[in-house]
Tab-separated table of C-alpha atoms in Angstrom:
chain	number	residue	atom	x	y	z
X	1	MET	CA	87.196	115.986	85.591
X	2	GLN	CA	87.141	117.202	89.184
X	3	GLN	CA	90.509	118.525	90.377
X	4	ALA	CA	92.138	118.522	93.818
X	5	ALA	CA	95.197	119.793	95.637
X	6	GLY	CA	97.515	117.370	97.392
X	7	ILE	CA	99.313	117.558	100.737
X	8	ILE	CA	101.867	115.054	102.024
X	9	ALA	CA	101.955	114.873	105.818
X	10	GLU	CA	102.266	112.773	108.938
X	11	TYR	CA	100.045	114.733	111.364
X	12	ASN	CA	101.863	113.283	114.327
X	13	PRO	CA	99.793	114.852	115.852
X	14	PHE	CA	97.715	117.339	113.856
X	15	HIS	CA	98.355	120.905	115.130
X	16	ASN	CA	97.610	124.551	114.341
X	17	GLY	CA	100.451	124.747	111.825
X	18	HIS	CA	98.866	121.912	109.869
X	19	LEU	CA	95.509	123.645	110.117
X	20	TYR	CA	97.016	126.854	108.705
X	21	HIS	CA	98.637	124.892	105.848
X	22	LEU	CA	95.307	123.251	104.970
X	23	GLN	CA	93.409	126.519	105.119
X	24	GLN	CA	95.973	128.379	103.016
X	25	THR	CA	96.037	125.595	100.433
X	26	LYS	CA	92.260	125.769	100.007
X	27	LYS	CA	92.265	129.578	99.989
X	28	ILE	CA	94.977	129.829	97.320
X	29	THR	CA	93.869	126.971	95.066
X	30	GLY	CA	90.109	126.909	95.625
X	31	LEU	CA	90.341	123.109	95.493
X	32	PRO	CA	89.469	120.249	97.848
X	33	VAL	CA	92.496	118.606	99.466
X	34	ILE	CA	93.724	115.030	99.293
X	35	VAL	CA	96.224	114.207	102.051
X	36	ILE	CA	98.778	111.426	101.690
X	37	MET	CA	99.550	110.523	105.307
X	38	SER	CA	102.064	108.145	106.852
X	39	GLY	CA	100.361	105.243	108.563
X	40	SER	CA	101.698	103.533	111.680
X	41	LEU	CA	105.411	104.328	111.411
X	42	MET	CA	106.916	107.745	110.790
X	43	GLN	CA	109.639	108.863	108.396
X	44	ARG	CA	111.856	110.005	111.274
X	45	GLY	CA	111.879	106.415	112.537
X	46	GLU	CA	109.289	106.559	115.301
X	47	PRO	CA	105.962	104.816	115.914
X	48	ALA	CA	102.972	107.079	115.318
X	49	PHE	CA	101.887	109.100	118.351
X	50	LEU	CA	98.227	108.243	117.636
X	51	ASP	CA	97.029	105.460	115.353
X	52	LYS	CA	96.419	106.257	111.689
X	53	TRP	CA	92.629	105.906	111.833
X	54	LEU	CA	92.333	108.512	114.569
X	55	ARG	CA	94.846	110.866	112.920
X	56	ALA	CA	92.991	110.609	109.602
X	57	ARG	CA	89.645	111.318	111.289
X	58	LEU	CA	91.060	114.383	113.025
X	59	ALA	CA	92.498	115.607	109.724
X	60	VAL	CA	89.121	115.335	107.968
X	61	ASN	CA	87.346	116.986	110.882
X	62	ASN	CA	89.758	119.901	110.499
X	63	GLY	CA	89.473	120.442	106.762
X	64	ALA	CA	91.079	117.619	104.804
X	65	ASP	CA	88.660	116.087	102.285
X	66	LEU	CA	90.281	112.711	101.696
X	67	VAL	CA	93.123	110.943	103.556
X	68	ILE	CA	95.085	108.149	101.885
X	69	GLU	CA	97.724	106.083	103.677
X	70	LEU	CA	101.358	106.190	102.604
X	71	PRO	CA	102.499	102.554	102.939
X	72	ALA	CA	105.209	101.724	105.476
X	73	ALA	CA	107.377	100.596	102.556
X	74	PHE	CA	107.773	104.330	101.811
X	75	SER	CA	107.102	106.080	105.133
X	76	LEU	CA	109.946	104.146	106.755
X	77	ARG	CA	112.607	105.273	104.267
X	78	SER	CA	114.727	108.326	103.522
X	79	ALA	CA	113.240	111.612	102.290
X	80	GLN	CA	113.910	110.711	98.644
X	81	TYR	CA	111.785	107.551	98.737
X	82	PHE	CA	109.215	108.974	101.153
X	83	ALA	CA	108.593	111.822	98.700
X	84	ALA	CA	108.653	109.615	95.601
X	85	GLY	CA	106.135	107.170	97.078
X	86	ALA	CA	103.757	109.908	98.218
X	87	VAL	CA	103.924	111.778	94.898
X	88	SER	CA	103.257	108.496	93.070
X	89	LEU	CA	100.047	108.114	95.060
X	90	LEU	CA	98.949	111.658	94.164
X	91	ARG	CA	99.687	111.005	90.498
X	92	ALA	CA	97.769	107.723	90.671
X	93	CYS	CA	94.674	109.622	91.838
X	94	SER	CA	94.602	111.239	88.355
X	95	CYS	CA	92.819	114.334	89.698
X	96	VAL	CA	95.554	116.197	91.595
X	97	SER	CA	96.840	119.342	89.907
X	98	VAL	CA	98.751	121.001	92.783
X	99	LEU	CA	101.042	119.704	95.539
X	100	SER	CA	101.096	122.111	98.474
X	101	CYS	CA	104.316	121.970	100.494
X	102	GLY	CA	105.158	123.702	103.744
X	103	ALA	CA	108.706	125.066	103.614
X	104	GLU	CA	110.996	127.102	105.819
X	105	ASN	CA	112.255	129.019	102.773
X	106	PRO	CA	109.480	128.928	100.160
X	107	ALA	CA	111.223	131.506	97.933
X	108	CYS	CA	113.957	128.998	97.100
X	109	ASP	CA	113.959	127.790	93.503
X	110	PHE	CA	113.374	124.157	94.386
X	111	GLY	CA	112.385	123.330	90.808
X	112	SER	CA	115.734	124.435	89.362
X	113	MET	CA	117.588	122.645	92.141
X	114	ALA	CA	115.652	119.453	91.431
X	115	ALA	CA	116.393	119.668	87.699
X	116	ALA	CA	120.100	120.176	88.385
X	117	LEU	CA	120.337	117.333	90.907
X	118	THR	CA	118.741	114.835	88.536
X	119	SER	CA	121.056	115.629	85.614
X	120	PRO	CA	123.509	112.789	84.778
X	121	ALA	CA	126.600	114.802	85.756
X	122	CYS	CA	125.039	115.851	89.043
X	123	THR	CA	123.849	112.357	89.881
X	124	ALA	CA	127.329	110.871	89.488
X	125	LEU	CA	128.942	113.591	91.594
X	126	LEU	CA	126.263	113.285	94.269
X	127	GLN	CA	126.852	109.553	94.583
X	128	GLU	CA	130.584	110.160	94.895
X	129	LYS	CA	130.056	112.588	97.769
X	130	LEU	CA	127.673	110.189	99.493
X	131	ARG	CA	130.347	107.497	99.301
X	132	GLN	CA	132.700	109.942	101.029
X	133	GLY	CA	130.400	109.854	104.034
X	134	LEU	CA	128.499	113.136	103.638
X	135	SER	CA	124.846	113.330	104.604
X	136	TYR	CA	122.400	113.548	101.715
X	137	ALA	CA	121.668	117.234	102.383
X	138	ALA	CA	125.349	118.172	102.613
X	139	ALA	CA	126.196	116.128	99.520
X	140	SER	CA	123.394	117.831	97.590
X	141	GLU	CA	124.573	121.299	98.657
X	142	GLN	CA	128.157	120.636	97.624
X	143	THR	CA	127.152	119.009	94.345
X	144	LEU	CA	124.920	121.922	93.360
X	145	GLN	CA	127.573	124.474	94.252
X	146	GLN	CA	130.299	122.628	92.371
X	147	LEU	CA	128.280	122.232	89.176
X	148	THR	CA	126.272	125.473	89.153
X	149	GLY	CA	128.551	127.860	91.010
X	150	GLN	CA	125.625	128.851	93.251
X	151	THR	CA	125.349	128.408	97.002
X	152	TYR	CA	122.325	126.517	98.304
X	153	ARG	CA	121.302	125.814	101.880
X	154	LEU	CA	119.434	122.608	102.646
X	155	ARG	CA	119.493	122.598	106.426
X	156	THR	CA	115.834	122.211	107.353
X	157	PRO	CA	113.648	119.087	107.011
X	158	ASN	CA	110.770	120.714	105.149
X	159	ASP	CA	113.061	122.414	102.632
X	160	ILE	CA	114.745	119.064	101.981
X	161	LEU	CA	111.344	117.457	101.468
X	162	ALA	CA	110.254	120.325	99.176
X	163	LEU	CA	113.283	119.598	97.010
X	164	GLU	CA	112.490	115.872	96.967
X	165	TYR	CA	108.873	116.576	96.045
X	166	CYS	CA	110.052	118.674	93.096
X	167	LYS	CA	112.358	115.881	91.976
X	168	ALA	CA	109.479	113.408	92.137
X	169	LEU	CA	107.156	115.805	90.283
X	170	GLN	CA	109.389	116.020	87.222
X	171	GLY	CA	107.494	114.840	84.168
X	172	SER	CA	104.193	115.268	86.000
X	173	SER	CA	101.377	117.721	85.362
X	174	ILE	CA	101.181	118.385	89.138
X	175	LYS	CA	102.594	121.799	90.040
X	176	PRO	CA	104.226	122.588	93.408
X	177	LEU	CA	102.902	125.301	95.701
X	178	PHE	CA	105.178	126.414	98.544
X	179	ILE	CA	103.653	127.842	101.729
X	180	GLN	CA	105.702	129.502	104.450
X	181	ARG	CA	106.043	127.394	107.577
X	182	LEU	CA	105.100	129.619	110.525
X	183	ASN	CA	106.962	130.251	113.769
X	184	ALA	CA	107.999	126.826	115.002
X	185	GLU	CA	110.999	124.981	113.618
X	186	TYR	CA	110.529	121.294	112.809
X	187	ASN	CA	112.696	120.089	115.723
X	188	ASP	CA	111.731	122.738	118.300
X	189	THR	CA	111.023	121.182	121.688
X	190	GLU	CA	109.373	124.201	123.340
X	191	ILE	CA	105.820	125.435	122.950
X	192	LYS	CA	105.569	129.169	122.330
X	193	GLY	CA	102.530	131.066	121.082
X	194	SER	CA	99.758	129.379	119.120
X	195	ILE	CA	101.877	127.306	116.726
X	196	ALA	CA	104.341	124.633	117.829
X	197	SER	CA	106.082	121.770	116.103
X	198	ALA	CA	104.788	118.221	116.431
X	199	THR	CA	108.100	117.455	118.164
X	200	ALA	CA	107.356	120.059	120.852
X	201	ILE	CA	103.823	118.735	121.315
X	202	ARG	CA	105.032	115.165	121.741
X	203	HIS	CA	107.701	116.383	124.155
X	204	ALA	CA	105.091	118.243	126.229
X	205	PHE	CA	102.877	115.161	126.320
X	206	ASN	CA	105.755	112.833	127.217
X	207	THR	CA	106.875	115.100	130.066
X	208	GLY	CA	103.386	115.564	131.469
X	209	HIS	CA	102.885	119.193	130.441
X	210	LEU	CA	99.450	118.533	128.959
X	211	ALA	CA	98.072	121.989	129.756
X	212	ASP	CA	100.619	123.555	127.382
X	213	ILE	CA	99.218	121.673	124.405
X	214	ALA	CA	95.729	123.202	124.321
X	215	SER	CA	96.901	126.472	122.752
X	216	VAL	CA	98.678	124.845	119.788
X	217	VAL	CA	96.225	122.191	118.561
X	218	PRO	CA	92.550	122.250	117.505
X	219	ALA	CA	90.099	121.551	120.333
X	220	ASP	CA	89.191	118.047	119.126
X	221	VAL	CA	92.862	117.045	118.885
X	222	ASN	CA	93.425	118.310	122.428
X	223	ARG	CA	90.487	116.242	123.679
X	224	GLN	CA	91.916	113.112	122.079
X	225	LEU	CA	95.347	113.734	123.573
X	226	LEU	CA	93.826	114.203	127.035
X	227	GLN	CA	91.839	110.997	126.652
X	228	THR	CA	94.658	108.791	125.387
X	229	ASP	CA	96.045	106.314	127.896
X	230	CYS	CA	99.432	106.149	126.167
X	231	ASN	CA	102.267	105.704	128.670
X	232	PRO	CA	105.345	107.196	126.948
X	233	ARG	CA	107.905	105.661	129.288
X	234	GLN	CA	106.366	102.200	129.097
X	235	ARG	CA	106.025	102.458	125.312
X	236	GLN	CA	109.695	103.437	124.959
X	237	GLN	CA	110.827	100.620	127.235
X	238	THR	CA	108.763	98.065	125.324
X	239	LEU	CA	110.076	99.360	122.015
X	240	TRP	CA	113.692	99.037	123.134
X	241	SER	CA	113.084	95.564	124.585
X	242	LEU	CA	111.790	94.410	121.211
X	243	ILE	CA	114.649	96.038	119.291
X	244	SER	CA	117.380	94.764	121.599
X	245	TYR	CA	115.931	91.247	121.404
X	246	ARG	CA	116.146	91.360	117.607
X	247	LEU	CA	119.693	92.698	117.709
X	248	ARG	CA	120.770	89.988	120.136
X	249	MET	CA	119.144	87.157	118.202
X	250	LEU	CA	120.323	88.127	114.707
X	251	SER	CA	123.843	87.930	113.346
X	252	ALA	CA	125.259	90.974	111.556
X	253	MET	CA	124.595	89.229	108.241
X	254	GLN	CA	120.984	88.514	109.212
X	255	ILE	CA	120.542	92.161	110.226
X	256	ALA	CA	121.796	93.214	106.788
X	257	CYS	CA	119.223	90.937	105.151
X	258	SER	CA	116.371	92.323	107.285
X	259	CYS	CA	116.747	96.081	106.799
X	260	GLN	CA	118.315	98.648	104.490
X	261	CYS	CA	121.856	98.477	105.850
X	262	SER	CA	124.861	99.281	103.703
X	263	GLU	CA	128.627	99.535	103.921
X	264	GLY	CA	128.984	97.625	107.179
X	265	LEU	CA	126.238	99.455	109.090
X	266	GLU	CA	124.873	96.084	110.183
X	267	ASN	CA	127.957	95.675	112.405
X	268	VAL	CA	127.310	99.051	114.007
X	269	LEU	CA	123.704	98.050	114.740
X	270	LYS	CA	124.746	94.689	116.137
X	271	ARG	CA	127.070	96.333	118.664
X	272	ALA	CA	124.162	98.430	119.942
X	273	ALA	CA	122.492	95.309	121.372
X	274	SER	CA	124.272	95.852	124.684
X	275	CYS	CA	122.926	99.402	125.143
X	276	SER	CA	120.586	100.077	128.055
X	277	CYS	CA	117.970	102.114	126.160
X	278	LEU	CA	116.923	103.246	122.694
X	279	ALA	CA	118.352	106.746	123.083
X	280	GLU	CA	121.763	105.322	123.975
X	281	ALA	CA	121.635	102.886	121.047
X	282	VAL	CA	120.753	105.630	118.548
X	283	GLN	CA	123.487	107.882	119.957
X	284	GLN	CA	126.046	105.086	119.691
X	285	CYS	CA	125.156	104.276	116.081
X	286	CYS	CA	124.562	107.691	114.562
X	287	GLY	CA	127.119	110.196	113.335
X	288	LYS	CA	128.041	112.344	110.372
X	289	ARG	CA	127.525	109.421	108.027
X	290	TYR	CA	124.497	107.861	109.724
X	291	PRO	CA	121.829	110.365	110.892
X	292	ALA	CA	119.776	109.434	113.953
X	293	SER	CA	116.586	109.247	111.883
X	294	ARG	CA	118.161	106.619	109.625
X	295	ILE	CA	119.214	104.511	112.598
X	296	ARG	CA	115.716	104.674	114.086
X	297	ARG	CA	114.189	103.672	110.728
X	298	LEU	CA	116.491	100.659	110.513
X	299	PHE	CA	115.558	99.564	114.025
X	300	LEU	CA	111.860	99.688	113.110
X	301	GLN	CA	112.497	97.852	109.851
X	302	LEU	CA	114.102	95.077	111.910
X	303	LEU	CA	111.015	94.868	114.125
X	304	LEU	CA	108.748	94.274	111.138
X	305	HIS	CA	110.646	91.011	110.614
X	306	ARG	CA	110.704	91.059	106.817
X	307	THR	CA	113.477	90.931	104.213
X	308	SER	CA	115.272	94.052	103.021
X	309	ASP	CA	113.755	93.830	99.525
X	310	CYS	CA	110.384	94.744	101.084
X	311	PHE	CA	111.887	98.180	101.730
X	312	ALA	CA	113.125	98.592	98.173
X	313	GLN	CA	109.711	99.083	96.558
X	314	GLN	CA	109.722	101.500	93.643
X	315	GLN	CA	105.996	102.313	93.357
X	316	PRO	CA	102.978	102.061	95.679
X	317	ALA	CA	100.635	99.236	94.747
X	318	TYR	CA	97.291	100.566	96.027
X	319	LEU	CA	95.393	103.561	97.416
X	320	ARG	CA	94.405	102.777	101.020
X	321	ILE	CA	91.527	105.018	102.089
X	322	LEU	CA	91.549	106.105	105.745
X	323	ALA	CA	88.990	108.938	105.970
X	324	PHE	CA	86.890	111.277	103.827
X	325	ASN	CA	84.036	113.778	103.891
X	326	GLU	CA	81.294	114.435	101.347
X	327	GLN	CA	83.697	116.267	99.037
X	328	GLY	CA	86.160	113.422	99.449
X	329	ARG	CA	83.428	110.930	98.581
X	330	SER	CA	82.933	112.759	95.297
X	331	LEU	CA	86.692	112.662	94.690
X	332	LEU	CA	86.707	108.927	95.349
X	333	GLN	CA	84.161	108.400	92.578
X	334	THR	CA	86.498	110.199	90.176
X	335	ILE	CA	89.545	108.311	91.441
X	336	LYS	CA	87.795	104.962	91.127
X	337	LYS	CA	87.142	105.661	87.441
X	338	GLU	CA	90.495	107.203	86.577
X	339	SER	CA	93.065	105.784	88.994
X	340	THR	CA	95.968	103.661	87.863
X	341	LEU	CA	95.906	101.821	91.216
X	342	PRO	CA	93.209	99.795	93.026
X	343	LEU	CA	91.377	101.377	95.978
X	344	LEU	CA	91.466	99.631	99.348
X	345	THR	CA	88.723	100.321	101.876
X	346	ASN	CA	87.604	97.324	103.944
X	347	LEU	CA	90.178	94.550	103.662
X	348	GLY	CA	88.112	91.381	103.854
X	349	GLN	CA	89.525	88.010	104.820
X	350	ASN	CA	92.204	87.616	102.131
X	351	PRO	CA	92.824	91.084	100.680
X	352	ALA	CA	95.978	90.128	98.781
X	353	ASP	CA	94.505	87.144	96.919
X	354	GLY	CA	95.181	87.401	93.209
X	355	LYS	CA	97.425	90.460	93.643
X	356	ASN	CA	101.010	90.900	92.489
X	357	ASN	CA	104.071	90.566	94.728
X	358	SER	CA	104.443	94.319	95.335
X	359	PHE	CA	100.847	94.535	96.527
X	360	ARG	CA	101.304	91.587	98.879
X	361	GLN	CA	104.589	92.854	100.295
X	362	GLN	CA	103.342	96.401	100.877
X	363	LEU	CA	100.090	95.322	102.502
X	364	ASP	CA	101.919	92.764	104.629
X	365	LEU	CA	104.233	95.518	105.888
X	366	ASP	CA	101.312	97.837	106.646
X	367	LEU	CA	99.522	95.138	108.630
X	368	ALA	CA	102.699	94.335	110.562
X	369	ALA	CA	103.304	98.029	111.261
X	370	ALA	CA	99.760	98.474	112.593
X	371	ASP	CA	100.132	95.445	114.833
X	372	LEU	CA	103.497	96.696	116.123
X	373	LEU	CA	101.902	100.007	117.103
X	374	ALA	CA	99.017	98.144	118.771
X	375	LEU	CA	101.496	96.050	120.758
X	376	LEU	CA	103.326	99.178	121.968
X	377	ASP	CA	100.010	100.712	123.069
X	378	ASN	CA	98.675	97.514	124.634
X	379	ARG	CA	95.828	97.243	122.127
X	380	PRO	CA	94.585	94.084	120.353
X	381	ALA	CA	96.118	93.174	117.015
X	382	GLY	CA	94.207	93.140	113.743
X	383	SER	CA	92.828	96.693	113.756
X	384	ASP	CA	93.357	97.024	109.994
X	385	PHE	CA	90.848	94.220	109.436
X	386	LEU	CA	88.342	95.587	111.921
X	387	THR	CA	88.346	99.302	111.090
X	388	SER	CA	86.511	100.973	108.212
X	389	PRO	CA	87.416	104.353	106.710
X	390	TYR	CA	85.878	107.280	108.572
X	391	TYR	CA	83.148	109.113	106.644
X	392	LYS	CA	82.249	112.583	107.864
X	393	ARG	CA	78.736	113.296	106.579
């Protein structure tokens, strides 16, 4: 059976660091690459910079062979569930033998750390430290040190994700491959040299420094960024207007039923309704116990106007195809025969008819997320019904 390597990404937007990761993955493994990519809403709690169809097309044009959407039910959750959902999709493809991860410290023994953290003794201690108000990364560090006597550092987003990928890969035949992340840190806001973080690129775009972007993204990505009519200030204002409306209209109890709040966080969110902008609201709500990314994810969950159980999915229910090339087309033939999940390409009029509840809930969330992004960008709703996967011949 044909084999492939997997990459889990957001490409928000695709840049030279992503290109290097793709090229190195193919060079080391000699395999085509399947990318599991967040759709309309990002794991850090932000709407996608460009819509998923365009991001998937740019990824394929720059070396990815097949792009599959990570449903919003997983992309809009913490690193643990983001990783578990994406790895489940790779496993469901039944042809992925390697998961290639970018990491700040690829020499770390993420596999041993993952095995330790999932042991019964470690799990209980980790939960205790989380109840004490520690962040997940800090709780994991302290738990590992207390039980193993070794000091671990989990301070960077990609290292944390690498650990979560290894946890999700346990019991799987998929092996991890760690590739050094080059130059730019995940949260860097300045562009230097030929590789910059997606955060820095978005910052440059939002502040009007478009000329700085050309050196850090492929030429076709730069053209798309120059052509986009996205108005960052207007988008941010619209986003906060929608969020503040929801916060004002819902009681604290209703907020708790509409997103993944816990331990009274719904009261914290409710008080943010009087803030003047999204940045102020996030700053007011976040802290040692509640990271800013979690607050932003909860705000977006509220905007999707669903119940909290929609964000408690355990497994993806389908493989949503966004883009592929000729090699990806060959992979799709293998996946169609071997996959444990149905493939979604064109939706049709009633795509969830005859499907189970998980399928309906996940697809409903994805459609709502796409329409939310369209609203923020002043585009018509319904793009998921009108757009077909991109095929690069």
